[in-house]
Amino acid sequence: MDVSVKGEYALRAVFELCSRGASEPVKIADIAAKQGIPQKFLELILSQLKQGGFLNSRRGASGGYSLAKSPEDITVGDVIRHIEGPLATTRLSDDHPRPSDSPFNDLWREVDAAVSGVIDHTTFADLLARWKEKRTRQAVSWQI
Amino acid sequence: MDVSVKGEYALRAVFELCSRGASEPVKIADIAAKQGIPQKFLELILSQLKQGGFLNSRRGASGGYSLAKSPEDITVGDVIRHIEGPLATTRLSDDHPRPSDSPFNDLWREVDAAVSGVIDHTTFADLLARWKEKRTRQAVSWQI
DNA sequence: TCGAATCCCTATCAATTTACTAGAGATTCA
DNA sequence: TGAATCTCTAGTAAATTGATAGGGATTCGA
């Protein structure tokens, strides 16, 4: 699996929204600034995430984006696959076919399963929990 | 992990050499024909595999390529990494840095470990054994 | 109801990567 | 010697990536 910059921007944007609890819509400009993402590029990504049913949006003054699902119902795999398309380690195209009985087919299936095992079982609620726990551990070690 | 066409050609070429036992050097043209790989492209790949210490070569009439190691000493990971470079799911470049304490770093490490767990523990001897076993199972089911 | 703030949509683009191809040179062996 | 093979350096068309440009459509507040 290769996660493109765009893919990671999408994940960071969703994470940012998760980390703010539900509440008010957040402006693109705010997310862009907080996460260090080019704003115009982020616009495209957020719009795509909305198409995927991950986000809601509202226009106009005091508009912005908000989560359409709760963090425990969004997995990393969901977001990546929606942004990057299917995640096979080898894509078989019309131009580069591979015999259906190649010695590598089983191997690629194993790899794909291993990757899915991680990203499809990690929700943004998990990420947020780990993140918070990490931050508090750091805070404690500072005090010592 | 994304395996490029070039990467898979490299794997197929090594597999082809493994499947022929040791013996005589095999010509590029033969490997290309047997595996359906553009010959000139394969030349570059085989040369690169030689640089990596996987293959030996001999020029001239009756020349060709042969294995430099035995199949149980070559893993799929070795070959892919040598052809494709390091296999991180997200490469951090000068242009697209990520804070060293991003919430995703641990996740990417998990994914990389999961992938490595598969490809670094699969040798070409394994692939060959599985392949042979699969073929004989098919042969048996034909007879029934 | 006006207008400012925001999301929305389409188009374009430079740089890089990918998957090759071309052609000549260097070795080996018979 | 000369034919067969590997070796090396370029070049290249197509696709992808990571953006940018410039408006248009909504919404809300005053």
Short mmCIF file of C-alpha atoms (C1' of nucleotides) in Angstrom, two decimals:
data_model
loop_
_atom_site.label_atom_id
_atom_site.label_comp_id
_atom_site.label_asym_id
_atom_site.label_seq_id
_atom_site.Cartn_x
_atom_site.Cartn_y
_atom_site.Cartn_z
CA MET A 1 0.00 0.00 0.00
CA ASP A 2 1.17 3.51 -0.84
CA VAL A 3 -0.69 6.40 0.73
CA SER A 4 -0.47 9.51 -1.43
CA VAL A 5 -0.11 12.98 0.00
CA LYS A 6 -3.72 13.55 -0.92
CA GLY A 7 -4.74 10.48 1.02
CA GLU A 8 -2.90 11.59 4.09
CA TYR A 9 -4.40 15.08 3.82
CA ALA A 10 -7.83 13.46 3.82
CA LEU A 11 -7.00 11.46 6.93
CA ARG A 12 -5.61 14.49 8.70
CA ALA A 13 -8.70 16.51 7.84
CA VAL A 14 -11.04 13.86 9.18
CA PHE A 15 -8.91 13.52 12.27
CA GLU A 16 -9.00 17.25 12.81
CA LEU A 17 -12.78 17.23 12.70
CA CYS A 18 -12.92 14.27 15.05
CA SER A 19 -10.63 15.97 17.51
CA ARG A 20 -12.98 18.93 17.80
CA GLY A 21 -15.88 16.89 19.07
CA ALA A 22 -19.08 17.46 17.11
CA SER A 23 -20.38 21.01 17.56
CA GLU A 24 -20.05 23.73 14.92
CA PRO A 25 -18.95 23.35 11.30
CA VAL A 26 -15.26 24.06 10.77
CA LYS A 27 -14.06 26.25 7.92
CA ILE A 28 -11.78 24.87 5.23
CA ALA A 29 -9.34 27.66 5.97
CA ASP A 30 -9.12 26.60 9.62
CA ILE A 31 -8.46 22.98 8.82
CA ALA A 32 -5.92 23.97 6.19
CA ALA A 33 -4.09 26.24 8.59
CA LYS A 34 -4.15 23.83 11.50
CA GLN A 35 -2.97 20.88 9.44
CA GLY A 36 -0.67 22.67 7.05
CA ILE A 37 -2.54 21.69 3.91
CA PRO A 38 -2.82 23.92 0.79
CA GLN A 39 -6.30 25.35 1.04
CA LYS A 40 -7.42 24.99 -2.56
CA PHE A 41 -6.25 21.41 -2.64
CA LEU A 42 -8.05 20.70 0.60
CA GLU A 43 -11.27 22.05 -0.88
CA LEU A 44 -11.24 19.29 -3.47
CA ILE A 45 -10.49 16.66 -0.88
CA LEU A 46 -13.21 17.74 1.53
CA SER A 47 -15.71 17.85 -1.27
CA GLN A 48 -14.74 14.30 -2.19
CA LEU A 49 -15.10 13.21 1.43
CA LYS A 50 -18.56 14.71 1.44
CA GLN A 51 -19.48 12.73 -1.68
CA GLY A 52 -18.35 9.67 0.21
CA GLY A 53 -20.74 10.37 3.03
CA PHE A 54 -18.07 11.10 5.61
CA LEU A 55 -18.78 14.79 6.00
CA ASN A 56 -21.58 17.33 5.91
CA SER A 57 -21.13 20.90 4.84
CA ARG A 58 -22.87 24.22 5.12
CA ARG A 59 -22.19 27.26 2.96
CA GLY A 60 -22.22 30.92 3.73
CA ALA A 61 -20.90 32.88 6.66
CA SER A 62 -20.36 30.60 9.65
CA GLY A 63 -20.46 27.62 7.28
CA GLY A 64 -17.90 24.83 7.13
CA TYR A 65 -17.54 21.07 7.33
CA SER A 66 -18.65 18.70 10.05
CA LEU A 67 -18.61 14.94 10.55
CA ALA A 68 -21.48 12.96 9.07
CA LYS A 69 -20.69 9.92 11.22
CA SER A 70 -19.24 9.45 14.64
CA PRO A 71 -15.51 8.70 14.86
CA GLU A 72 -16.05 5.09 15.91
CA ASP A 73 -17.92 4.48 12.67
CA ILE A 74 -15.17 5.72 10.34
CA THR A 75 -12.19 3.48 9.72
CA VAL A 76 -8.92 4.56 8.19
CA GLY A 77 -9.51 2.02 5.44
CA ASP A 78 -12.85 3.60 4.53
CA VAL A 79 -11.30 7.00 4.02
CA ILE A 80 -8.20 5.84 2.17
CA ARG A 81 -10.11 3.60 -0.17
CA HIS A 82 -12.59 6.35 -0.97
CA ILE A 83 -9.81 8.81 -1.78
CA GLU A 84 -7.29 6.50 -3.45
CA GLY A 85 -9.50 3.87 -4.98
CA PRO A 86 -9.07 0.14 -4.38
CA LEU A 87 -5.87 -0.82 -2.61
CA ALA A 88 -4.51 -3.92 -4.32
CA THR A 89 -0.75 -4.38 -4.13
CA THR A 90 -0.82 -5.29 -7.81
CA ARG A 91 -3.55 -3.97 -10.01
CA LEU A 92 -4.22 -6.12 -13.02
CA SER A 93 -5.03 -3.90 -16.00
CA ASP A 94 -6.01 -4.71 -19.54
CA ASP A 95 -2.52 -3.76 -20.58
CA HIS A 96 -0.65 -5.81 -18.00
CA PRO A 97 -2.57 -8.96 -17.33
CA ARG A 98 -1.23 -11.68 -15.11
CA PRO A 99 -2.19 -15.30 -15.55
CA SER A 100 -4.91 -16.10 -13.05
CA ASP A 101 -2.74 -18.89 -11.68
CA SER A 102 0.49 -16.97 -11.09
CA PRO A 103 2.62 -18.15 -8.18
CA PHE A 104 2.30 -14.67 -6.70
CA ASN A 105 -1.47 -14.34 -6.56
CA ASP A 106 -1.79 -15.98 -3.17
CA LEU A 107 1.04 -13.87 -1.85
CA TRP A 108 -0.57 -10.61 -2.92
CA ARG A 109 -3.79 -11.75 -1.34
CA GLU A 110 -1.93 -12.36 1.91
CA VAL A 111 -0.37 -8.91 1.75
CA ASP A 112 -3.69 -7.23 1.04
CA ALA A 113 -5.29 -9.11 3.92
CA ALA A 114 -2.48 -8.06 6.25
CA VAL A 115 -2.90 -4.42 5.30
CA SER A 116 -6.67 -4.56 5.56
CA GLY A 117 -6.34 -6.20 8.95
CA VAL A 118 -4.72 -3.02 10.20
CA ILE A 119 -6.52 -0.21 8.43
CA ASP A 120 -10.02 -1.68 8.50
CA HIS A 121 -9.89 -2.27 12.23
CA THR A 122 -8.63 1.15 13.15
CA THR A 123 -11.34 3.75 13.60
CA PHE A 124 -10.83 7.45 14.16
CA ALA A 125 -12.11 6.92 17.68
CA ASP A 126 -9.16 4.54 18.18
CA LEU A 127 -6.72 7.04 16.73
CA LEU A 128 -8.07 9.80 18.90
CA ALA A 129 -7.90 7.65 22.04
CA ARG A 130 -4.32 6.60 21.35
CA TRP A 131 -3.38 10.14 20.55
CA LYS A 132 -4.85 11.52 23.76
CA GLU A 133 -3.25 8.78 25.81
CA LYS A 134 0.11 9.48 24.23
CA ARG A 135 -0.18 13.17 24.96
CA THR A 136 -1.04 12.63 28.60
CA ARG A 137 1.85 10.18 28.98
CA GLN A 138 4.15 12.86 27.64
CA ALA A 139 2.68 15.40 30.03
CA VAL A 140 3.30 13.08 32.96
CA SER A 141 6.90 12.41 31.98
CA TRP A 142 7.48 16.14 31.77
CA GLN A 143 6.42 16.56 35.36
CA ILE A 144 8.90 13.93 36.55
CA MET B 1 2.60 -1.42 -0.69
CA ASP B 2 2.28 -1.01 -4.44
CA VAL B 3 4.24 -3.38 -6.62
CA SER B 4 5.02 -1.84 -10.00
CA VAL B 5 5.00 -3.80 -13.21
CA LYS B 6 8.78 -3.64 -13.14
CA GLY B 7 8.82 -5.12 -9.66
CA GLU B 8 6.62 -7.98 -10.66
CA TYR B 9 8.71 -8.63 -13.76
CA ALA B 10 11.73 -8.92 -11.48
CA LEU B 11 9.94 -11.41 -9.26
CA ARG B 12 8.76 -13.44 -12.23
CA ALA B 13 12.28 -13.52 -13.65
CA VAL B 14 13.79 -14.74 -10.40
CA PHE B 15 11.02 -17.29 -10.05
CA GLU B 16 11.67 -18.51 -13.57
CA LEU B 17 15.34 -19.05 -12.78
CA CYS B 18 14.45 -20.81 -9.53
CA SER B 19 12.05 -23.11 -11.29
CA ARG B 20 14.78 -24.33 -13.63
CA GLY B 21 16.96 -25.70 -10.84
CA ALA B 22 20.54 -24.46 -11.01
CA SER B 23 22.34 -25.75 -14.09
CA GLU B 24 23.03 -23.65 -17.19
CA PRO B 25 22.65 -19.89 -17.59
CA VAL B 26 19.33 -18.89 -19.13
CA LYS B 27 19.16 -16.32 -21.93
CA ILE B 28 17.27 -13.08 -21.46
CA ALA B 29 15.26 -13.88 -24.56
CA ASP B 30 14.12 -17.18 -23.06
CA ILE B 31 13.01 -15.61 -19.80
CA ALA B 32 11.27 -12.82 -21.69
CA ALA B 33 9.42 -15.25 -23.91
CA LYS B 34 8.44 -17.64 -21.12
CA GLN B 35 7.20 -14.90 -18.82
CA GLY B 36 5.79 -12.51 -21.41
CA ILE B 37 8.07 -9.62 -20.56
CA PRO B 38 9.38 -7.06 -23.10
CA GLN B 39 12.95 -8.17 -23.68
CA LYS B 40 14.71 -4.82 -23.64
CA PHE B 41 12.95 -3.87 -20.46
CA LEU B 42 13.88 -7.17 -18.90
CA GLU B 43 17.53 -6.55 -19.76
CA LEU B 44 17.55 -3.53 -17.47
CA ILE B 45 15.83 -5.42 -14.70
CA LEU B 46 18.13 -8.42 -14.82
CA SER B 47 21.14 -6.17 -14.81
CA GLN B 48 19.77 -4.46 -11.72
CA LEU B 49 19.17 -7.81 -10.05
CA LYS B 50 22.77 -8.70 -10.78
CA GLN B 51 23.95 -5.47 -9.13
CA GLY B 52 21.94 -6.54 -6.12
CA GLY B 53 23.78 -9.83 -5.90
CA PHE B 54 20.81 -11.99 -6.77
CA LEU B 55 22.05 -13.16 -10.14
CA ASN B 56 25.21 -14.03 -12.04
CA SER B 57 25.65 -13.55 -15.72
CA ARG B 58 27.84 -14.72 -18.55
CA ARG B 59 28.16 -13.05 -21.94
CA GLY B 60 28.72 -14.48 -25.33
CA ALA B 61 27.25 -17.48 -27.05
CA SER B 62 25.70 -19.84 -24.53
CA GLY B 63 25.69 -17.02 -22.01
CA GLY B 64 22.77 -15.94 -19.86
CA TYR B 65 21.70 -15.38 -16.28
CA SER B 66 21.78 -17.77 -13.35
CA LEU B 67 20.97 -17.56 -9.65
CA ALA B 68 23.70 -16.27 -7.35
CA LYS B 69 21.94 -17.65 -4.25
CA SER B 70 19.77 -20.62 -3.61
CA PRO B 71 15.99 -20.06 -3.63
CA GLU B 72 15.66 -20.50 0.12
CA ASP B 73 18.01 -17.56 0.62
CA ILE B 74 16.06 -15.07 -1.49
CA THR B 75 12.93 -13.53 -0.04
CA VAL B 76 10.28 -11.69 -2.00
CA GLY B 77 11.00 -8.66 0.18
CA ASP B 78 14.68 -8.67 -0.77
CA VAL B 79 13.89 -8.52 -4.46
CA ILE B 80 11.08 -5.98 -4.27
CA ARG B 81 13.00 -3.63 -2.06
CA HIS B 82 16.03 -3.79 -4.30
CA ILE B 83 13.97 -2.99 -7.38
CA GLU B 84 11.49 -0.52 -5.94
CA GLY B 85 13.46 1.07 -3.15
CA PRO B 86 12.27 1.25 0.46
CA LEU B 87 8.65 0.27 0.98
CA ALA B 88 7.15 2.73 3.41
CA THR B 89 3.41 3.29 3.10
CA THR B 90 4.09 7.01 3.44
CA ARG B 91 7.41 8.43 2.43
CA LEU B 92 8.29 11.66 4.17
CA SER B 93 10.11 13.93 1.75
CA ASP B 94 11.66 17.35 2.18
CA ASP B 95 8.65 18.78 0.41
CA HIS B 96 5.97 16.97 2.41
CA PRO B 97 7.15 16.59 5.96
CA ARG B 98 4.93 15.18 8.65
CA PRO B 99 5.33 16.09 12.31
CA SER B 100 7.27 13.32 14.02
CA ASP B 101 4.38 12.92 16.45
CA SER B 102 1.51 12.59 14.01
CA PRO B 103 -1.38 10.38 15.11
CA PHE B 104 -0.76 8.25 12.04
CA ASN B 105 2.90 7.39 12.52
CA ASP B 106 2.19 4.35 14.67
CA LEU B 107 -0.43 3.19 12.24
CA TRP B 108 1.92 3.34 9.27
CA ARG B 109 4.48 1.45 11.26
CA GLU B 110 1.90 -1.25 11.94
CA VAL B 111 1.02 -1.46 8.28
CA ASP B 112 4.66 -1.66 7.24
CA ALA B 113 5.27 -4.38 9.81
CA ALA B 114 2.28 -6.34 8.56
CA VAL B 115 3.51 -6.16 4.99
CA SER B 116 7.05 -7.07 5.94
CA GLY B 117 5.76 -9.97 7.96
CA VAL B 118 4.50 -11.49 4.75
CA ILE B 119 7.09 -10.61 2.15
CA ASP B 120 10.18 -11.03 4.30
CA HIS B 121 9.17 -14.50 5.41
CA THR B 122 8.39 -15.80 1.97
CA THR B 123 11.37 -17.20 0.08
CA PHE B 124 11.40 -18.32 -3.50
CA ALA B 125 11.81 -21.86 -2.21
CA ASP B 126 8.45 -21.38 -0.46
CA LEU B 127 6.86 -20.01 -3.60
CA LEU B 128 8.19 -22.87 -5.65
CA ALA B 129 7.00 -25.48 -3.17
CA ARG B 130 3.51 -23.98 -3.00
CA TRP B 131 3.40 -23.71 -6.74
CA LYS B 132 4.38 -27.33 -7.29
CA GLU B 133 1.94 -28.52 -4.69
CA LYS B 134 -0.84 -26.52 -6.30
CA ARG B 135 -0.06 -27.96 -9.69
CA THR B 136 -0.09 -31.55 -8.46
CA ARG B 137 -3.37 -30.95 -6.65
CA GLN B 138 -4.82 -29.76 -9.92
CA ALA B 139 -3.41 -32.80 -11.73
CA VAL B 140 -5.03 -35.10 -9.19
CA SER B 141 -8.41 -33.42 -9.47
CA TRP B 142 -8.24 -33.83 -13.22
CA GLN B 143 -7.87 -37.56 -12.87
CA ILE B 144 -10.97 -37.84 -10.67
"C1'" DT C 1 -32.75 42.73 0.76
"C1'" DC C 2 -27.88 43.45 0.33
"C1'" DG C 3 -23.42 41.87 0.71
"C1'" DA C 4 -19.86 39.39 2.72
"C1'" DA C 5 -18.35 34.91 3.79
"C1'" DT C 6 -18.11 30.52 2.67
"C1'" DC C 7 -18.50 26.18 0.05
"C1'" DC C 8 -18.69 24.34 -4.94
"C1'" DC C 9 -17.25 23.34 -9.64
"C1'" DT C 10 -14.48 23.08 -13.80
"C1'" DA C 11 -10.29 23.65 -16.00
"C1'" DT C 12 -5.48 23.81 -16.33
"C1'" DC C 13 -0.62 22.72 -15.39
"C1'" DA C 14 4.32 21.57 -14.15
"C1'" DA C 15 6.96 17.95 -12.35
"C1'" DT C 16 7.65 13.29 -11.71
"C1'" DT C 17 7.21 8.51 -12.48
"C1'" DT C 18 6.35 4.54 -15.24
"C1'" DA C 19 6.99 1.40 -18.81
"C1'" DC C 20 9.11 1.04 -22.15
"C1'" DT C 21 12.41 1.49 -26.92
"C1'" DA C 22 16.91 2.46 -29.55
"C1'" DG C 23 21.33 1.70 -30.55
"C1'" DA C 24 25.82 0.89 -30.01
"C1'" DG C 25 29.60 -1.32 -27.18
"C1'" DA C 26 31.98 -5.22 -24.62
"C1'" DT C 27 32.65 -10.35 -23.94
"C1'" DT C 28 32.65 -14.97 -24.71
"C1'" DC C 29 33.00 -19.12 -27.13
"C1'" DA C 30 33.33 -22.11 -31.19
"C1'" DT D 1 37.15 -14.18 -36.73
"C1'" DG D 2 32.38 -13.71 -36.03
"C1'" DA D 3 28.14 -14.68 -34.22
"C1'" DA D 4 25.67 -14.65 -30.01
"C1'" DT D 5 24.96 -12.78 -26.00
"C1'" DC D 6 25.08 -9.43 -22.09
"C1'" DT D 7 25.92 -4.21 -20.96
"C1'" DC D 8 25.47 0.58 -20.94
"C1'" DT D 9 23.57 5.17 -21.97
"C1'" DA D 10 19.88 7.78 -23.86
"C1'" DG D 11 15.52 9.01 -24.96
"C1'" DT D 12 10.39 9.14 -24.75
"C1'" DA D 13 5.16 8.91 -24.65
"C1'" DA D 14 1.58 8.39 -21.40
"C1'" DA D 15 -0.20 8.64 -16.92
"C1'" DT D 16 -0.25 10.32 -12.28
"C1'" DT D 17 0.48 13.59 -8.67
"C1'" DG D 18 0.06 17.75 -6.29
"C1'" DA D 19 -1.30 21.34 -6.86
"C1'" DT D 20 -3.38 26.46 -8.73
"C1'" DA D 21 -7.00 29.70 -11.01
"C1'" DG D 22 -11.18 31.71 -11.29
"C1'" DG D 23 -15.28 32.13 -10.95
"C1'" DG D 24 -20.41 30.44 -9.43
"C1'" DA D 25 -23.91 29.13 -5.88
"C1'" DT D 26 -25.58 29.47 -0.99
"C1'" DT D 27 -26.18 31.08 3.42
"C1'" DC D 28 -26.52 34.23 7.07
"C1'" DG D 29 -26.44 38.60 9.44
"C1'" DA D 30 -27.47 43.35 9.48
#
